[in-house]
C-alpha positions as CSV (number, residue, x, y, z in Angstrom):
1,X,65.9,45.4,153.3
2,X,63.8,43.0,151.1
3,X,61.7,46.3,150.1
4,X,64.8,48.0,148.5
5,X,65.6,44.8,146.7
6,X,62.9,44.6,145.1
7,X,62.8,48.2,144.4
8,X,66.1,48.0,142.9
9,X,65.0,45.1,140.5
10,X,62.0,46.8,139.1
11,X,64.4,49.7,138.0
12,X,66.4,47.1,136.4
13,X,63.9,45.7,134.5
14,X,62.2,49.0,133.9
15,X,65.5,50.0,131.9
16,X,66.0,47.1,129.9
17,X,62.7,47.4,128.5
18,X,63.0,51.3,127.5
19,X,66.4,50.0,126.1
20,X,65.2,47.3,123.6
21,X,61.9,49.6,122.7
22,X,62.8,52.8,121.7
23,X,65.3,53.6,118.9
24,X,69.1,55.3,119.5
25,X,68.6,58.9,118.8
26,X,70.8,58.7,115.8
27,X,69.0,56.3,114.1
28,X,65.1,58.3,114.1
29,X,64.5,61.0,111.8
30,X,61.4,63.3,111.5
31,X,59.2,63.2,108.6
32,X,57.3,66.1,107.0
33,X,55.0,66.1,109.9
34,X,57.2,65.6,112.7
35,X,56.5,62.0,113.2
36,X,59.3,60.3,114.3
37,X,60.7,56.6,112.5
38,X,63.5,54.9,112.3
39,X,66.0,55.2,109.5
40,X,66.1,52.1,108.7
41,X,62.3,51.7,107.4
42,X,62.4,51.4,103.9
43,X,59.8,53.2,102.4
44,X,56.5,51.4,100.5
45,X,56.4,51.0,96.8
46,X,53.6,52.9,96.5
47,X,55.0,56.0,98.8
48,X,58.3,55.9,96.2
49,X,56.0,56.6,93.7
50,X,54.3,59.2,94.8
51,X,57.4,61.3,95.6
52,X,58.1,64.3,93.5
53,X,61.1,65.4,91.9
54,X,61.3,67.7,94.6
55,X,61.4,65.0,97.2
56,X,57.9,65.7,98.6
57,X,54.8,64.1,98.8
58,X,52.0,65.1,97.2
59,X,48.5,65.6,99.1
60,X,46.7,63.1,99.8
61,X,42.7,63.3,98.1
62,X,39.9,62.7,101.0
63,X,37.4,60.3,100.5
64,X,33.9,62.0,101.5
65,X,30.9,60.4,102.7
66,X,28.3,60.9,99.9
67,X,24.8,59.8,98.8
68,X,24.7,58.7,94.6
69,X,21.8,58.8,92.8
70,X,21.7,56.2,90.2
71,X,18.9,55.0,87.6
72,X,19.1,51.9,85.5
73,X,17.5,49.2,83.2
74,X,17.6,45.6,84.6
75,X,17.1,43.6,81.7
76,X,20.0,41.4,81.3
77,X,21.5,41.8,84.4
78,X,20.5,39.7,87.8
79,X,19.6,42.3,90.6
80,X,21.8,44.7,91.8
81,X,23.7,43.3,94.0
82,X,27.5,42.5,93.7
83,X,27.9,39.3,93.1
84,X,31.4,37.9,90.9
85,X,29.6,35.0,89.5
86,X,27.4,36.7,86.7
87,X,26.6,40.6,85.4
88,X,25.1,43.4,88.0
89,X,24.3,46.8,88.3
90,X,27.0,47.4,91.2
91,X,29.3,45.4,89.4
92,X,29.5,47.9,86.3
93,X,29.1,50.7,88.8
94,X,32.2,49.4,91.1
95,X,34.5,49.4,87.7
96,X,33.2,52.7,86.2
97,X,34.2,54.2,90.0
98,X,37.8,52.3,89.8
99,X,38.6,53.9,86.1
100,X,37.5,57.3,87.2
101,X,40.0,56.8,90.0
102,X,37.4,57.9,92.5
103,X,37.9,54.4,94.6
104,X,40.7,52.1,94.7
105,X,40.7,48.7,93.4
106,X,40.6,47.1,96.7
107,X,37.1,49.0,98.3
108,X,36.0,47.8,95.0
109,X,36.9,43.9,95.9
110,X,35.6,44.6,99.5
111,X,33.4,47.2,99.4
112,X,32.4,47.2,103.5
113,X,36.3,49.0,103.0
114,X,34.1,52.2,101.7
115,X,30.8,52.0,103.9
116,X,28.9,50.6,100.6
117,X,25.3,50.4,101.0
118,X,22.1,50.5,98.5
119,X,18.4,51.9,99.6
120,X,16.7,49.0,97.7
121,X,17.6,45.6,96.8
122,X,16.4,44.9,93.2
123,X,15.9,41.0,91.8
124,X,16.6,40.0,88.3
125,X,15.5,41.9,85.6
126,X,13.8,44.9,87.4
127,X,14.8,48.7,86.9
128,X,15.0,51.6,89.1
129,X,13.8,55.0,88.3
130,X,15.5,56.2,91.0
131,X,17.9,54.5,93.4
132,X,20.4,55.5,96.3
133,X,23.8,54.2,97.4
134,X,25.9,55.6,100.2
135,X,29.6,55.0,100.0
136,X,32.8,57.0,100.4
137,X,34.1,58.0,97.5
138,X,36.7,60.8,96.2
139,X,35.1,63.9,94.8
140,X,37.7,66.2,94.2
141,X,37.6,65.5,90.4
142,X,36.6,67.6,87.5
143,X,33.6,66.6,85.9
144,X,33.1,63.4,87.7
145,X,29.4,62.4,87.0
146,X,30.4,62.9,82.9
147,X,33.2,60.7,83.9
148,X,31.6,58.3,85.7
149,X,29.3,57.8,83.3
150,X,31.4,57.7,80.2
151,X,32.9,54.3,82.0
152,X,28.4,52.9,82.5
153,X,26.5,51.5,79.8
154,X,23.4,53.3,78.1
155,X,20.6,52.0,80.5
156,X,23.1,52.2,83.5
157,X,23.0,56.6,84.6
158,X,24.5,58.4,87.4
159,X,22.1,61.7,88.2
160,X,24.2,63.1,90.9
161,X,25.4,62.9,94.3
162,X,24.7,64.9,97.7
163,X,27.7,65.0,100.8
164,X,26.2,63.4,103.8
165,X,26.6,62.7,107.5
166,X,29.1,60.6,108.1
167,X,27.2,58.0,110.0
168,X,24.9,58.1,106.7
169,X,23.0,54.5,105.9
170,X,20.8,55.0,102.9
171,X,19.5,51.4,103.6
172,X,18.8,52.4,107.5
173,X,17.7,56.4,106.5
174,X,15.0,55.0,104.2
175,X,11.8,55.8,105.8
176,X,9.7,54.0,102.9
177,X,10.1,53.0,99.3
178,X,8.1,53.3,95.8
179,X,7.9,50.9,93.4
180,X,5.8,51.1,90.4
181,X,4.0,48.2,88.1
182,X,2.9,48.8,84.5
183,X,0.7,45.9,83.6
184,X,-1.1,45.6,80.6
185,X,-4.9,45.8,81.0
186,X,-6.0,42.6,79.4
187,X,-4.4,41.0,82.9
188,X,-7.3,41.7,84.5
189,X,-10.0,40.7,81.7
190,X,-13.2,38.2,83.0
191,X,-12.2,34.8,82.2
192,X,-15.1,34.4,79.7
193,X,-13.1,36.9,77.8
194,X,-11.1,35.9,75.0
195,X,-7.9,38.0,75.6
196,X,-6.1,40.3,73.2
197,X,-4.5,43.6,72.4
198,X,-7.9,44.9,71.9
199,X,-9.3,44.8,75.5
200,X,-10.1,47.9,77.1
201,X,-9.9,48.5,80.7
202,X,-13.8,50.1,82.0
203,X,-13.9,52.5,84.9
204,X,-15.9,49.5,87.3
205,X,-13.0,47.1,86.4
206,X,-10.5,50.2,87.9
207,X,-12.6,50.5,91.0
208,X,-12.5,46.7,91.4
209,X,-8.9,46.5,91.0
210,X,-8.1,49.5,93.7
211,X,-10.6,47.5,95.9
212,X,-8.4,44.8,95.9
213,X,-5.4,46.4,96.5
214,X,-6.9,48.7,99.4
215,X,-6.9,45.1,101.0
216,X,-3.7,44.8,101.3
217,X,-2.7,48.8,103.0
218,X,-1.9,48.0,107.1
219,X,0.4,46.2,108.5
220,X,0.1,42.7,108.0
221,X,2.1,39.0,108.3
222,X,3.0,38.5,104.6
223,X,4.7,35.7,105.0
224,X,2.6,34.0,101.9
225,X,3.7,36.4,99.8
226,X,7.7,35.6,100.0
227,X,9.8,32.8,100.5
228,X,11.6,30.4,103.2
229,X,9.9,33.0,106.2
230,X,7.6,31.8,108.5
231,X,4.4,33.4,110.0
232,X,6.0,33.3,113.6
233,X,8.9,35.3,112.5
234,X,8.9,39.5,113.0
235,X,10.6,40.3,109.7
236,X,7.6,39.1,108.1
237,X,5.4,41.4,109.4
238,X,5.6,44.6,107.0
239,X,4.0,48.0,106.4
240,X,2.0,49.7,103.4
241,X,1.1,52.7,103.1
242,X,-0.6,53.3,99.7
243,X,-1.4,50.7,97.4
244,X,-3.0,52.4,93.9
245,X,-4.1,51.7,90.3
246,X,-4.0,54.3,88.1
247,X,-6.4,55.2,84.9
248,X,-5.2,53.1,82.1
249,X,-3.5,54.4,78.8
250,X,-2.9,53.3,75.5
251,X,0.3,53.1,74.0
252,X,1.2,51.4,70.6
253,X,-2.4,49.8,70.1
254,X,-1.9,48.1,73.3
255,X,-3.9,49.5,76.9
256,X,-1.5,49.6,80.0
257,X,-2.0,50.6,83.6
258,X,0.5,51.7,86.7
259,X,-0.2,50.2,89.9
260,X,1.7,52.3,92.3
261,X,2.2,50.6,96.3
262,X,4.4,52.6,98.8
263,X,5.7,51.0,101.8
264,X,8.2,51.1,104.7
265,X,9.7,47.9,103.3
266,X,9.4,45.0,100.9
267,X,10.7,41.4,100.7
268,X,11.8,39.1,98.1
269,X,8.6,38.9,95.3
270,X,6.9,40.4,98.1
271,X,4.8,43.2,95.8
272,X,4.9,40.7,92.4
273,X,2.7,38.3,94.6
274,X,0.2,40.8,95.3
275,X,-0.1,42.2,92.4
276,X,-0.6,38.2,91.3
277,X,-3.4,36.9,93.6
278,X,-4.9,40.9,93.1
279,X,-5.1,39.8,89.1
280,X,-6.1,36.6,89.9
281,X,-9.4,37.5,92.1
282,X,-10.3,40.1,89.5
283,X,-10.6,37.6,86.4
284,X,-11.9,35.0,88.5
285,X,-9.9,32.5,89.0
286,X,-10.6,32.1,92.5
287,X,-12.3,34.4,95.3
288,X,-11.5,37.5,97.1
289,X,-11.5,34.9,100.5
290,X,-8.2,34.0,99.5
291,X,-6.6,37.7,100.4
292,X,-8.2,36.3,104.4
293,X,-6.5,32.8,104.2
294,X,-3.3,34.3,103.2
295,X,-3.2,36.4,106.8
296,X,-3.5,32.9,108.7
297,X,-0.2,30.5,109.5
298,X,-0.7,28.2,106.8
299,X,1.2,28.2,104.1
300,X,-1.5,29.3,101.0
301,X,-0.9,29.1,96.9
302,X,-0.5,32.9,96.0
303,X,0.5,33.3,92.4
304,X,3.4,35.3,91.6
305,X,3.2,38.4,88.5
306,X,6.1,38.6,86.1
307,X,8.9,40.5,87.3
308,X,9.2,42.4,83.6
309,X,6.5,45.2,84.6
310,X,8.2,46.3,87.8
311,X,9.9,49.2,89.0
312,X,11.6,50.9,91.8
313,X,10.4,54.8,91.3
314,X,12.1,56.0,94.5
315,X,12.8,55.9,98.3
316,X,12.1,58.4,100.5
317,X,14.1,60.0,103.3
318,X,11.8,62.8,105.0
319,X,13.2,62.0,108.4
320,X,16.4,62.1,107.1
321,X,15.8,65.7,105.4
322,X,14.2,67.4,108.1
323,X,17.0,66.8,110.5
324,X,20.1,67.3,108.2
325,X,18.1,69.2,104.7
326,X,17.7,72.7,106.7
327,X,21.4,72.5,108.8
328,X,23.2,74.8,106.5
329,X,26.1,72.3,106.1
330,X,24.0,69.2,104.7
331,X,21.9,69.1,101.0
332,X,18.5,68.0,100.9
333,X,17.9,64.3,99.2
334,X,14.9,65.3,97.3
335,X,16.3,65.6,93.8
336,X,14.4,68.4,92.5
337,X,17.4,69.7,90.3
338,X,18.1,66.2,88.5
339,X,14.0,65.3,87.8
340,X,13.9,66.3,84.6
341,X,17.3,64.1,83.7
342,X,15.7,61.3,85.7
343,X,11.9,61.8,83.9
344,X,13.6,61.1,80.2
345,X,15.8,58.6,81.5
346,X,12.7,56.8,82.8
347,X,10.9,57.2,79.6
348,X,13.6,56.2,77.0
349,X,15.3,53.3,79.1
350,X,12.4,52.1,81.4
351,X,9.0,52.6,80.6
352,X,9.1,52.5,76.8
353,X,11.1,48.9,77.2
354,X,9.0,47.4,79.6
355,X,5.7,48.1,77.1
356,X,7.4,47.2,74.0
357,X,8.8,44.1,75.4
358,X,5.2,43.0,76.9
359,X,3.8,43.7,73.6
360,X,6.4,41.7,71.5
361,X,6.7,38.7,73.5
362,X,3.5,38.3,75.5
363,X,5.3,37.9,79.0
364,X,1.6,38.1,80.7
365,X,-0.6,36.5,78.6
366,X,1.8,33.6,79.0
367,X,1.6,33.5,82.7
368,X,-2.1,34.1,82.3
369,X,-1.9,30.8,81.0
370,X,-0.5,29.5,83.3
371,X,-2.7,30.7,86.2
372,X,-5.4,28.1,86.0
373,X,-2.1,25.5,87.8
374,X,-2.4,27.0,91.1
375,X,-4.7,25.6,93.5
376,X,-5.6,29.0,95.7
377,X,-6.0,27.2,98.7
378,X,-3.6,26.2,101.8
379,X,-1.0,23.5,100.5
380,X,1.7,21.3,102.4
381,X,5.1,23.2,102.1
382,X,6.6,20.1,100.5
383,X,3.5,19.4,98.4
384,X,3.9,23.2,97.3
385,X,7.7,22.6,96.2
386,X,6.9,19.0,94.7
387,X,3.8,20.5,92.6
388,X,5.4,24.1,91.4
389,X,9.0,21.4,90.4
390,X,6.8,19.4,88.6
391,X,4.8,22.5,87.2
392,X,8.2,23.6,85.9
393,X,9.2,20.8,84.2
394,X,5.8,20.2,82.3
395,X,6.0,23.7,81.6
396,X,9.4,23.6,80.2
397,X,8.1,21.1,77.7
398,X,4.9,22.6,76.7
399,X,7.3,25.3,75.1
400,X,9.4,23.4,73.4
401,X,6.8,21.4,71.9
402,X,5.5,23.0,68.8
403,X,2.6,21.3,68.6
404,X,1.4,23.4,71.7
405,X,0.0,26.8,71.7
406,X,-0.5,28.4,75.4
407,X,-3.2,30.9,75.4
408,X,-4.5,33.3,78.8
409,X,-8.2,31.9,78.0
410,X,-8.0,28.1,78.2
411,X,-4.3,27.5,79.0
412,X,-2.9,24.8,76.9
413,X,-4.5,24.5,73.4
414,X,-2.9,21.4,71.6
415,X,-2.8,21.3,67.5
416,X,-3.1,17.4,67.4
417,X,-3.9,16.5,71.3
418,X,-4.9,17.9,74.5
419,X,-5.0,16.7,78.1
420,X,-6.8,18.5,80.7
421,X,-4.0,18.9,83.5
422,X,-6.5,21.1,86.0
423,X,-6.6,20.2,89.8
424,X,-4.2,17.7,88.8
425,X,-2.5,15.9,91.7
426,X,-0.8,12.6,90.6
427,X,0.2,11.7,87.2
428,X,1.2,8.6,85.5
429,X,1.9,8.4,82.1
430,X,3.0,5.4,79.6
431,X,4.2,5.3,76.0
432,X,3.9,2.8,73.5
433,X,5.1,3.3,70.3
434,X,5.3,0.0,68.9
435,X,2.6,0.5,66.3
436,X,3.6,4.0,65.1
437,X,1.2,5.8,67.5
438,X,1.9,7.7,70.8
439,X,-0.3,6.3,73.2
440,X,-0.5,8.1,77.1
441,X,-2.4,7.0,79.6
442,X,-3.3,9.5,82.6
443,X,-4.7,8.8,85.9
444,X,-5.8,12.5,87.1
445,X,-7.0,12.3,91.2
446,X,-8.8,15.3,91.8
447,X,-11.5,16.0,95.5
448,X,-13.6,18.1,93.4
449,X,-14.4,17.8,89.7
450,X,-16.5,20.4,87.6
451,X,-18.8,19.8,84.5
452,X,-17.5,23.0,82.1
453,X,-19.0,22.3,79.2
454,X,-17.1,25.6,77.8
455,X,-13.4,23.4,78.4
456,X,-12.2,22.2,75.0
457,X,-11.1,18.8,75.4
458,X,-9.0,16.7,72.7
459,X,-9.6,13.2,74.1
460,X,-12.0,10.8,76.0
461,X,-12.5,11.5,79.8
462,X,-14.3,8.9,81.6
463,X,-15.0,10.9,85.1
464,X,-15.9,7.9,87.6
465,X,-17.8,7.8,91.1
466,X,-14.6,8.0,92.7
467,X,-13.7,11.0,90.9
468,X,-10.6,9.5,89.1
469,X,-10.0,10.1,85.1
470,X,-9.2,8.1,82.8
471,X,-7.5,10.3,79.7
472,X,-6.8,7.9,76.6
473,X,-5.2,10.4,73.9
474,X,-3.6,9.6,70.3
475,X,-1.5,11.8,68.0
476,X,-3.9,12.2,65.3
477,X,-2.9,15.0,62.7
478,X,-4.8,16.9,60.1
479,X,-8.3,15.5,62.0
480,X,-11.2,17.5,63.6
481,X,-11.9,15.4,67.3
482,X,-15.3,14.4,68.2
483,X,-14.8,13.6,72.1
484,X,-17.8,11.6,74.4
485,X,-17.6,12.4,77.7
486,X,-19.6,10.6,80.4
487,X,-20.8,11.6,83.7
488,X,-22.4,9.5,85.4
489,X,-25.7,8.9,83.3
490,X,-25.0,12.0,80.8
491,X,-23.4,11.8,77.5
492,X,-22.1,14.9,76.0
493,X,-20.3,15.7,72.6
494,X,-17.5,18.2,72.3
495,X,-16.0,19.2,69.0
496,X,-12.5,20.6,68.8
497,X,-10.4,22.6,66.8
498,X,-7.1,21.0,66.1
C-alpha cells in the first residue's frame, strides 16, 4: 500500500515539473532551422539587424583556423606583445584585423576568444624577419592581405597566411627558432686598439669569435644569461643548435658582421648576453674562464649587447610539416612563395635601419664604453642590483654632462676632470663650493689594484697599503693636467689631454 503511494507521488511531481518547463504548444514556433523557441523571445539587436528585407538571415562567415605570417620593424614600439599601456606590434595588428572586419572588436579586447598565439616573443625595439601567429580569423574576404595591410604601418607587413589544424599552436609547433645579430666589427677590436669606423675585421679575429660562440652549442643552465630564474629551476636549462659568425662586410664606410644562433628556445636577453660576454672575451676585457663560471650556481656578471642589432629571421616547424605539409588537405609552413616579398622587406625596413642607425648614433661604441663597469666575476644578487642601480644613475649623468665624452677605448674621457671609477665598490663624494671651485673627494675600495700606466688620469691618486684611493679633483678649464701618482716608493708623471 505504502509502495503505490509513493508511486502515485512521484507521478505527481513528475508532471508538475514537465508543466512549469516546457512551453504551451501555441506559444513555440520554429525557426529557419527547425529549432524550436518560444514566441515571446525578443530577438537581439544585433540579429534585427542582420535581417533582410526579405525577412531572412543572412549566412553567417566561419572563422578558420589559420597561421599569418608577419614581418616588422621594432623600433619605436615595446615588444610584441599586447599590452594597452603603450604602442605594440599586436596592438596595430589587432586594429588593422578589426577594420578589415576579419575579427570582431571583442576577440580583439580578449584575444584567448580567437585562440591568439605568437611563435616568438620579441622585447623592445627588436624586428622580425619573419614571424608566426595562429589565430582564427575570417577569410572569406576579397583581397584581404592588401587590406589588412592598408590598415599597418610601413615597417609593420603581413606576407600571407596558411589554414591549419585546428588544434594548431604556432608557440607549441615551433620546433626551434632563428634569430640573427648584425654587429659592427669594431665590437670586437683588441683593447689597445683605438676604435673607429676604420677597423677591419681579419680572418683570425673571425675564427676567434666562432670559437667562442661554439662554446655556447649544447644544452646548458643559462640561468646567468637572463633574469629572476634560478639555476635549480628546469626552464633554465635550454638548447642550441648552431651558434655562427659570418664573414664580415662593409656597408657605407662602416664593416658589419651577422652572428647567426639557432635554438629550440630562448629567454629574456638570453642571446644579447652571449653575444655580450662573447665580445667581451674577444677584446679582452676579461677571460674565456668566465663562459665556465657562468655554467655553475652562482650568480656571475655577464654583460648584456644592445638590443638595436637583433633580429628574429624565422622559426621553424619541420615536425609540424612533415605530418600535416604532405596530407593533401593542409599547406606547408615553409614560405617559399612569399621569400622574395620577405627578402626586400628585410632589406629596406630591417637590415638597412639597424646599420644606419649604428652608424649615426654609436649605439655600441657607447656600450663599449661602458664595459670596463662590470666585474666578470661571481657577485651577490643584491650587490649585483645595488652596483648595475648605481651604474645607471652615474651613467645617466655622464650623458647629460657635456663636459664628458664616453669613448669604447678608455671609457669616460673628461674635458676639464676625470675620475677613475674602475673596480669601484663604495663611493663617497662631498662638494664644496664656497670658494668658486668644485671640490670631490672619492674614497675608491678596491681587493685588487693595477699599475696601467696607459690609463689617462685627470687628478692625484694616492694608492695606499691598504689599497684604498684617495682622488682629490678640481674643475680646472682651459689647462693641460700634470698628475703625480704614487705607489708605494714609485713616482710617476702622467700628462693629459683636457
Amino acid at each position: 500500500m505504502l509502495r503505490k503511494v509513493l508511486q502515485r507521488i512521484t507521478q505527481v511531481i513528475k508532471s508538475v515539473k514537465m508543466t512549469d518547463i516546457s512551453p504551451s504548444s501555441a506559444a513555440v514556433q520554429q525557426d529557419d532551422k527547425g529549432n524550436k523557441r518560444p514566441l515571446n523571445e525578443e530577438l537581439s539587436e544585433q540579429q534585427k539587424k542582420q535581417k533582410t528585407e526579405s525577412g531572412e538571415q543572412p549566412k553567417k562567415l566561419q572563422k578558420r583556423k589559420i597561421a599569418m605570417l608577419i614581418g616588422y620593424n621594432g623600433k619605436g614600439y615595446h615588444g610584441i606583445q599586447i599590452n594597452k599601456e603603450v604602442n605594440t606590434i599586436e596592438n596595430e595588428i589587432l586594429k588593422a584585423l578589426v577594420k578589415t572586419q576579419c575579427i570582431p572588436q571583442e576577440h580583439a579586447d580578449v584575444p584567448q576568444k580567437m585562440s591568439f598565439q605568437r611563435a616568438c616573443r620579441t622585447d623592445k625595439g627588436v624586428s622580425a624577419a619573419q614571424n608566426l601567429l595562429s589565430l582564427k580569423v575570417i577569410i572569406d574576404i576579397e583581397n584581404l592581405l592588401e587590406k589588412i595591410n592598408s590598415y599597418l604601418p610601413e615597417q609593420i607587413r603581413v606576407f600571407g597566411y596558411r589554414r591549419t589544424t585546428g588544434g594548431f599552436d604556432c608557440k607549441n609547433y615551433c620546433d626551434n627558432r632563428t634569430y640573427m645579430y648584425i654587429c659592427p666589427t669594431y665590437a670586437f677590436a683588441p683593447l689597445e686598439n683605438i676604435v673607429t669606423d676604420e677597423y677591419r675585421m681579419t680572418d683570425d679575429v673571425v675564427e676567434h669569435v666562432n670559437k667562442m660562440l661554439a662554446r655556447f652549442i649544447g644544452t646548458h643552465r643559462f640561468h646567468n644569461y637572463t633574469s629572476k630564474i634560478d639555476a635549480k629551476e628546469a626552464r633554465a636549462k635550454r638548447y642550441i643548435i648552431s651558434f655562427t659568425c659570418g664573414k664580415p662586410f662593409i656597408r657605407d664606410g662602416c664593416e658589419f658582421c651577422v652572428i647567426t644562433v639557432r635554438g629550440q628556445s630562448f629567454m629574456l636577453h638570453h642571446i644579447r648576453k652571449m653575444i655580450g660576454i662573447t665580445i667581451a672575451i674577444v677584446r679582452g676585457n676579461c677571460g674565456e674562464d668566465v663562459i665556465d663560471k657562468s655554467w655553475k650556481p652562482e650568480r656571475v656578471d655577464i654583460p648584456k649587447a644592445p638590443g638595436q642589432g637583433l633580429c628574429l629571421e624565422q622559426p621553424h616547424y619541420d615536425n609540424y610539416n612533415k605530418k600535416y605539409g604532405t596530407d593533401g588537405i593542409h599547406a606547408s609552413l615553409d614560405w617559399v612563395e612569399e621569400q622574395d616579398e620577405i627578402n626586400k622587406f628585410k632589406e629596406e625596413y630591417i637590415y638597412s635601419d639597424i646599420m644606419k642607425t649604428e652608424k649615426d648614433e654609436k649605439i655600441m661604441m657607447e656600450w663599449l664604453g661602458n664595459l670596463q663597469h662590470h666585474v666578470f666575476d661571481v657577485v651577490d644578487d643584491k650587490e649585483e642590483r645595488a652596483s648595475r642601480y648605481a651604474k645607471q644613475n652615474y651613467l645617466k649623468k655622464c650623458k647629460e654632462d657635456t663636459d664628458i665624452v664616453i669613448t669604447p677605448d678608455t671609457g669616460f674621457n673628461f674635458k676639464s676632470k676625470r675620475s677613475n671609477f674602475d673596480n669601484s665598490e663604495n663611493t663617497t663624494t662631498k662638494e664644496d663650493n664656497s670658494d668658486g671651485h668644485s671640490e670631490s673627494e672619492v674614497k675608491i675600495k678596491s681587493e685588487t689594484i693595477e699599475d696601467n700606466s696607459d690609463k689617462h688620469l685627470d687628478s692625484g691618486v694616492e694608492m695606499k697599503s691598504e689599497s684604498e684611493v684617495k682622488i682629490n679633483s678640481e674643475n680646472i678649464e682651459d689647462k693641460d693636467l700634470t698628475n703625480e701618482v704614487e705607489v708605494g716608493q714609485d713616482i710617476k708623471s702622467v700628462k693629459v689631454q683636457s
